[in-house]
Coordinates of C-alpha atoms and ligand atoms in Angstrom, one line a residue:
X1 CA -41.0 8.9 31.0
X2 CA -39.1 9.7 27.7
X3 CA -38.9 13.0 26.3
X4 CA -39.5 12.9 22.6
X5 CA -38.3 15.6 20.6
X6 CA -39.3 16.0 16.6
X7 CA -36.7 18.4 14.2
X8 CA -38.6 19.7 11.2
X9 CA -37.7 22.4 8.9
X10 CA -40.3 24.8 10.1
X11 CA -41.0 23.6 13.8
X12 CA -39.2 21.7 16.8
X13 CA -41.9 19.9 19.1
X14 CA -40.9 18.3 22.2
X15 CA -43.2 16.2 24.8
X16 CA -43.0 13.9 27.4
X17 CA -44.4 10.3 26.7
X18 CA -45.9 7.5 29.0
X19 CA -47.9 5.0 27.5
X20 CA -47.9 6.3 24.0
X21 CA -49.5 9.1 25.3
X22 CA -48.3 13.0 24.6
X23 CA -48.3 15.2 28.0
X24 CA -46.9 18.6 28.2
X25 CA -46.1 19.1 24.5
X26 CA -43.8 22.2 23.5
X27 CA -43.2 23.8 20.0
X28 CA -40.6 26.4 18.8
X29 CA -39.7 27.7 15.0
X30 CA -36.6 25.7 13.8
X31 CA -33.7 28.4 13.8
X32 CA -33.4 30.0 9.8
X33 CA -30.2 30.8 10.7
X34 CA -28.0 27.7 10.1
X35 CA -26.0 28.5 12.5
X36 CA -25.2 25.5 15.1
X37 CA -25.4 27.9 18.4
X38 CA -28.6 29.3 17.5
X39 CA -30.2 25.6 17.4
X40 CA -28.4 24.6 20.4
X41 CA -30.3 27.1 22.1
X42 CA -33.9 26.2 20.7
X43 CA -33.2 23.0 22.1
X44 CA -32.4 24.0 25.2
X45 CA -35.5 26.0 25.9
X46 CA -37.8 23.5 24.7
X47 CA -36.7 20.6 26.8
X48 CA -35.4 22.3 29.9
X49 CA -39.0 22.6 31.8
X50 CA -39.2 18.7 31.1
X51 CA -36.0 17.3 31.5
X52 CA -36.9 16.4 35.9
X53 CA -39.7 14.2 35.1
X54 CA -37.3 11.9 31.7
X55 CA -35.2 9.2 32.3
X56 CA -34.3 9.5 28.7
X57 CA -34.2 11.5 25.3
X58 CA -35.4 10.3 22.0
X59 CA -35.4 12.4 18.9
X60 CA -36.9 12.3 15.2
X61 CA -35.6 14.5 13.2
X62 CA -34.9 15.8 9.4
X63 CA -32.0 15.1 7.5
X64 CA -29.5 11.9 7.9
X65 CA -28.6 10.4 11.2
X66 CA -24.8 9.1 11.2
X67 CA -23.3 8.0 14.4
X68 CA -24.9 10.8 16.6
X69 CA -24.5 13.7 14.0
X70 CA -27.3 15.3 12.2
X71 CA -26.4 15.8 8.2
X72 CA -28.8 17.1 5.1
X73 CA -30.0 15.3 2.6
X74 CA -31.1 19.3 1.6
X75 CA -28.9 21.3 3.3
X76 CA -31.7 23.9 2.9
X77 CA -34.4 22.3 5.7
X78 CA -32.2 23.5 8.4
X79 CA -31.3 27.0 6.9
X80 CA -28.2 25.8 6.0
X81 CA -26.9 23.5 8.4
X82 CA -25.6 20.9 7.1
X83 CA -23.7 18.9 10.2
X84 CA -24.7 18.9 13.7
X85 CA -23.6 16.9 16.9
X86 CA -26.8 16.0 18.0
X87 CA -26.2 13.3 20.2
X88 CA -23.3 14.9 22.4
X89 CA -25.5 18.4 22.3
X90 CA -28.7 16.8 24.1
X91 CA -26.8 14.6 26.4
X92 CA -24.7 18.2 27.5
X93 CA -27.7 19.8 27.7
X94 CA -29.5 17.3 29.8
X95 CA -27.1 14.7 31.3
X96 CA -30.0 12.0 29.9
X97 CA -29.0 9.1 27.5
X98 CA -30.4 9.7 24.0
X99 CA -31.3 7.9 20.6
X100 CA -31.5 9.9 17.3
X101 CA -33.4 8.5 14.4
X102 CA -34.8 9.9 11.2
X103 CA -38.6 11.5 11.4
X104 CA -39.4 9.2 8.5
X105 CA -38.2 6.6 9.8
X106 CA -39.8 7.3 13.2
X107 CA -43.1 7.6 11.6
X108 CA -42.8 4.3 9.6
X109 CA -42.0 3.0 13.0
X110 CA -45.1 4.2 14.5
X111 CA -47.5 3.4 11.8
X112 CA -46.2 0.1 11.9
X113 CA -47.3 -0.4 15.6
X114 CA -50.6 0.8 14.5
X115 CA -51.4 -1.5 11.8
X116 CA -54.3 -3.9 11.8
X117 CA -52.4 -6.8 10.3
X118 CA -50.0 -7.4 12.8
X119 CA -48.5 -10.4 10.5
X120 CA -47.3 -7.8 8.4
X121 CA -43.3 -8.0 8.5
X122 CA -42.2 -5.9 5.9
X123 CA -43.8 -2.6 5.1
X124 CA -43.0 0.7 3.8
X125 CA -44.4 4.4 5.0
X126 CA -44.2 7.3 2.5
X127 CA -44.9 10.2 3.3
X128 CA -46.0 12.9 0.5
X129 CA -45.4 16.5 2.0
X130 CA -42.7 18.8 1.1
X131 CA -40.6 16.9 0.2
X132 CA -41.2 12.3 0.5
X133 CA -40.0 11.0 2.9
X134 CA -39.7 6.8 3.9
X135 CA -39.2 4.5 6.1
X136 CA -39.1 0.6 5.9
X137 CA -40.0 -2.0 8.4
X138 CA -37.8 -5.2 6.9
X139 CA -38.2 -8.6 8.9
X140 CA -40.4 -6.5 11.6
X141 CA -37.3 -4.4 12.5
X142 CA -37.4 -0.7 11.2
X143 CA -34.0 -0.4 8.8
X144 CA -31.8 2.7 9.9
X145 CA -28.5 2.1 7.9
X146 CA -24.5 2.5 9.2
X147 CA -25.2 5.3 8.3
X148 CA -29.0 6.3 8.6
X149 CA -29.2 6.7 4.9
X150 CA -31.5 3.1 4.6
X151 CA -35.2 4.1 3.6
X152 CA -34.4 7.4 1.8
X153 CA -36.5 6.0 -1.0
X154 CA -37.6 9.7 -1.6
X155 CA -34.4 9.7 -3.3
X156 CA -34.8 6.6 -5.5
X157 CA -34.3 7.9 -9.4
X158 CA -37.8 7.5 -11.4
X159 CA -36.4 8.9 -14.7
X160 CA -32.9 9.7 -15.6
X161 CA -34.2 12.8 -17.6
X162 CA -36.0 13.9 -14.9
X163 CA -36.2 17.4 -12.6
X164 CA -32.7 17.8 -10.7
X165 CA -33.6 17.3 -7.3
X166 CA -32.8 19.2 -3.8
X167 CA -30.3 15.7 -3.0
X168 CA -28.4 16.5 -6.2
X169 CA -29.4 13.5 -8.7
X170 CA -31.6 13.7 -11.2
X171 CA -35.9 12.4 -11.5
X172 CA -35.9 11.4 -7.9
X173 CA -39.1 10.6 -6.8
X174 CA -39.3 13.5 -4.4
X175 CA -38.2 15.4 -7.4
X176 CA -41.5 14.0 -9.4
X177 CA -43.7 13.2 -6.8
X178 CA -43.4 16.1 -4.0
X179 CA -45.9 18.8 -2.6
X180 CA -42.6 21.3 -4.2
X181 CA -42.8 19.5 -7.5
X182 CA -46.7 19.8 -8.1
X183 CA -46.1 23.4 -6.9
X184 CA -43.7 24.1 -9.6
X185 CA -45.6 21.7 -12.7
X186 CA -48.5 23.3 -11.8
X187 CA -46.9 27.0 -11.9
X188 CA -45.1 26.2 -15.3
X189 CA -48.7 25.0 -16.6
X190 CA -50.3 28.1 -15.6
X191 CA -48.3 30.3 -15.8
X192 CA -48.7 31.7 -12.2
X193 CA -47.5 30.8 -8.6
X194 CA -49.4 27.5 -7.2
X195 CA -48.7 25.6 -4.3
X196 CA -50.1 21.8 -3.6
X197 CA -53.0 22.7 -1.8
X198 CA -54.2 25.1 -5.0
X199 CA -53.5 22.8 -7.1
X200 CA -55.6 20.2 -5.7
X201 CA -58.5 22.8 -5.0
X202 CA -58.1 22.6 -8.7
X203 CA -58.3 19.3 -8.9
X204 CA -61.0 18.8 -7.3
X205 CA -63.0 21.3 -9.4
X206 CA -62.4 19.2 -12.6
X207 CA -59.6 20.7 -13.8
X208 CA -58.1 18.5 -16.7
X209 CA -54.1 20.1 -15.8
X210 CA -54.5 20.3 -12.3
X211 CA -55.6 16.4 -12.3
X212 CA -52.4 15.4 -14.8
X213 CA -50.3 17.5 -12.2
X214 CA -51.6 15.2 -9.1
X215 CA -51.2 12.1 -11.5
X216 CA -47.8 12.9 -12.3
X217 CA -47.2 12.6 -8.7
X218 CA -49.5 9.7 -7.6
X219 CA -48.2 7.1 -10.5
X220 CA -44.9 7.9 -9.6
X221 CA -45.4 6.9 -6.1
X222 CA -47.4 3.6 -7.9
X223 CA -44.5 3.4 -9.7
X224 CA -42.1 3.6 -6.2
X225 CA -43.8 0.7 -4.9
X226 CA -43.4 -1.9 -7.6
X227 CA -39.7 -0.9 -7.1
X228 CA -39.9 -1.3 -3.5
X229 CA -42.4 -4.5 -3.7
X230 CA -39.8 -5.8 -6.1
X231 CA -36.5 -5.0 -4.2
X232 CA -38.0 -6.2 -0.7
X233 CA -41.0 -7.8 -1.1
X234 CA -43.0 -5.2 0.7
X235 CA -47.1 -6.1 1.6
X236 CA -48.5 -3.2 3.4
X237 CA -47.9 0.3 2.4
X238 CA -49.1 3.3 4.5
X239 CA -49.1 6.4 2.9
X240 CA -49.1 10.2 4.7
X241 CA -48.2 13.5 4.6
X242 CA -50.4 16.4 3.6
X243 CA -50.4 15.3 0.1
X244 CA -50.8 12.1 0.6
X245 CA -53.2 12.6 2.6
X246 CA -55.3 14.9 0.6
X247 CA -58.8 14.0 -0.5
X248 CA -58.7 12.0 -3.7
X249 CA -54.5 11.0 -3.9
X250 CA -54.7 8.0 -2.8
X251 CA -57.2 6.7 -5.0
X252 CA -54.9 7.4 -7.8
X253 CA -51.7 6.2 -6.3
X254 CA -54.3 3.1 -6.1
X255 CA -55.6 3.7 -9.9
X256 CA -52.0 3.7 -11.4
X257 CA -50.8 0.6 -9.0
X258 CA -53.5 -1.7 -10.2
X259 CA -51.9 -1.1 -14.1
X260 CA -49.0 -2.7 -12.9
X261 CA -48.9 -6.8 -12.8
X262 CA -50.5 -8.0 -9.8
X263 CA -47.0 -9.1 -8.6
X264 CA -45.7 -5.8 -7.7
X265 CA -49.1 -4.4 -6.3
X266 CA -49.2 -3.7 -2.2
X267 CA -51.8 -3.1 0.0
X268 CA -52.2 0.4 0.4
X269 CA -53.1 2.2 3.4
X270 CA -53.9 5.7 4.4
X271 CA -51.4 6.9 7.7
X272 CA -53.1 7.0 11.6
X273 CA -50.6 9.1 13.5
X274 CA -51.0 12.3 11.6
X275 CA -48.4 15.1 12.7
X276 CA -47.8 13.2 15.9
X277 CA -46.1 10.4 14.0
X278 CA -42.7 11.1 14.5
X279 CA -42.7 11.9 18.5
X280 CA -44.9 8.6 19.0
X281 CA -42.5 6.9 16.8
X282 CA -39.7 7.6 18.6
X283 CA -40.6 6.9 21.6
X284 CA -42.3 3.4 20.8
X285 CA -39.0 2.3 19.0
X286 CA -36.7 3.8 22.2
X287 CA -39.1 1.6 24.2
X288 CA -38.8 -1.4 22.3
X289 CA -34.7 -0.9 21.9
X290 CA -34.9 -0.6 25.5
X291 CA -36.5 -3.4 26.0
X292 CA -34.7 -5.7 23.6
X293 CA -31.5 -4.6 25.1
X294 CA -32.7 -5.5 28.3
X295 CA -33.9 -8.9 27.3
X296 CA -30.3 -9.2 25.6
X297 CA -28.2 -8.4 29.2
X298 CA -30.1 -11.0 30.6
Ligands
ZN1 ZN1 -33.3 13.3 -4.5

């Protein structure tokens, strides 16, 4: 069995996996700390009661994978951490070999094993939360990047003169397109503090600023797709996260795509794996690398 362990900014979940199926799944608060000890140690306790029945580790986490470190995109979702030897940590702690990818990228990875259409080779997964995250199935191979950086289209610029964003350039689409970035529209609007979920509780009552808030947002995820259906010739697109999963978003990521030349239109597709995405993701795409390498040494 594989022990799949997901790194979020506000949780760490571990759990074996046989079959695609979670058993004995463990969750801890992320360290707020930033300090690399303190994480070290959440890790520790979380896989520890699991590590005698794993023959391996797999992990999706947040932030940038390069060559077995863990970096930030936002230096903020790890309370400041901003460089961590992930690899060399969970192979100390548990004498197990282990593979580190991006959660985004995990997910995209999972949701493409889920899909109906399994002709589909290239395919994108966005995830509308926090923050948006991506991940892109190219060829039917999930695209990590040297240096883990490939899929980040959360950080893809919409408009020059756009909101500075948490990565440091300017109108990314996470910086549009984000639970964070309706929060604060939707505060300027109204002059008091909103989150995403107000906002669409708004929304859904009719309100005229709440809805050009959740537009904002939805066309410039349309807008993401064109770009991606241009640059890579992308057919399916699955869409998650709490806000992109909210009731009535994906309609109008759908209403601003189909203003667009029929060219750069995808299919779009709501997200199966829900919060489980990026520990089933993980540990499908260990499996598979397992297995390919295997086929490979023969
Ligand atoms: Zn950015």
């Amino acid at each position: 069995m594989i022990i799949a362990i997901d790194i979020g900014g506000t949780k760490l979940s571990a759990s074996l996996i046989s079959d695609s199926n979670l058993i004995d799944g463990r969750r801890a608060s992320t360290p707020k700390s930033g300090a690399a000890s303190d994480l070290i140690v959440a890790l520790e306790q979380l896989i520890t009661p699991l590590l005698s029945k794993a023959t391996s580790i797999v992990v999706a986490s947040t932030g940038i994978i390069n060559q077995g470190r863990l970096t930030a995109v936002n230096p903020d979702n790890l309370g400041g951490l901003n460089d961590f030897p992930l690899q060399s940590v969970l192979e100390n702690i548990s004498g197990l070999p282990v593979k580190l990818l991006n959660d985004a990228q995990a997910a995209a990875w999972g949701e493409y094993c889920q899909l109906a259409e399994k002709n589909c080779r290239n395919m994108a997964f966005i995830t509308v939360s926090t923050g948006v995250g991506a991940g892109l199935i190219i060829n039917g191979e999930l695209l990590t990047g040297m240096s883990g950086l490939a899929g980040h289209a959360g950080h893809m610029t919409l408009d020059v003169n756009g909101p500075t964003c948490g990565c440091g350039r300017s109108g990314c689409v996470e910086a549009l397109a984000s639970g964070t970035a309706i929060g604060q529209l939707a505060s300027d609007l109204y002059k008091t503090d909103l989150d995403a979920k107000a906002v669409f509780e708004r929304y859904h009552q009719g309100e005229q600023d709440a809805r050009m808030v959740i537009d904002r947002s939805a066309q410039a995820i349309a807008e993401l797709l064109g770009n991606l259906r241009a640059l890579l010739d992308i057919e399916v697109a699955v869409i998650g996260g709490s806000v992109g999963l909210a009731e009535g978003y994906l309609e109008r990521v759908h209403h601003f795509m189909e203003q667009q030349p029929p060219l750069f239109q995808v299919d779009l597709q709501l997200a199966q794996l829900g919060h489980e995405a990026g520990l089933k993701g993980a540990a499908l795409w260990a499996e598979q690398e397992q297995a390919s390498q295997e086929c490979a040494a023969q």
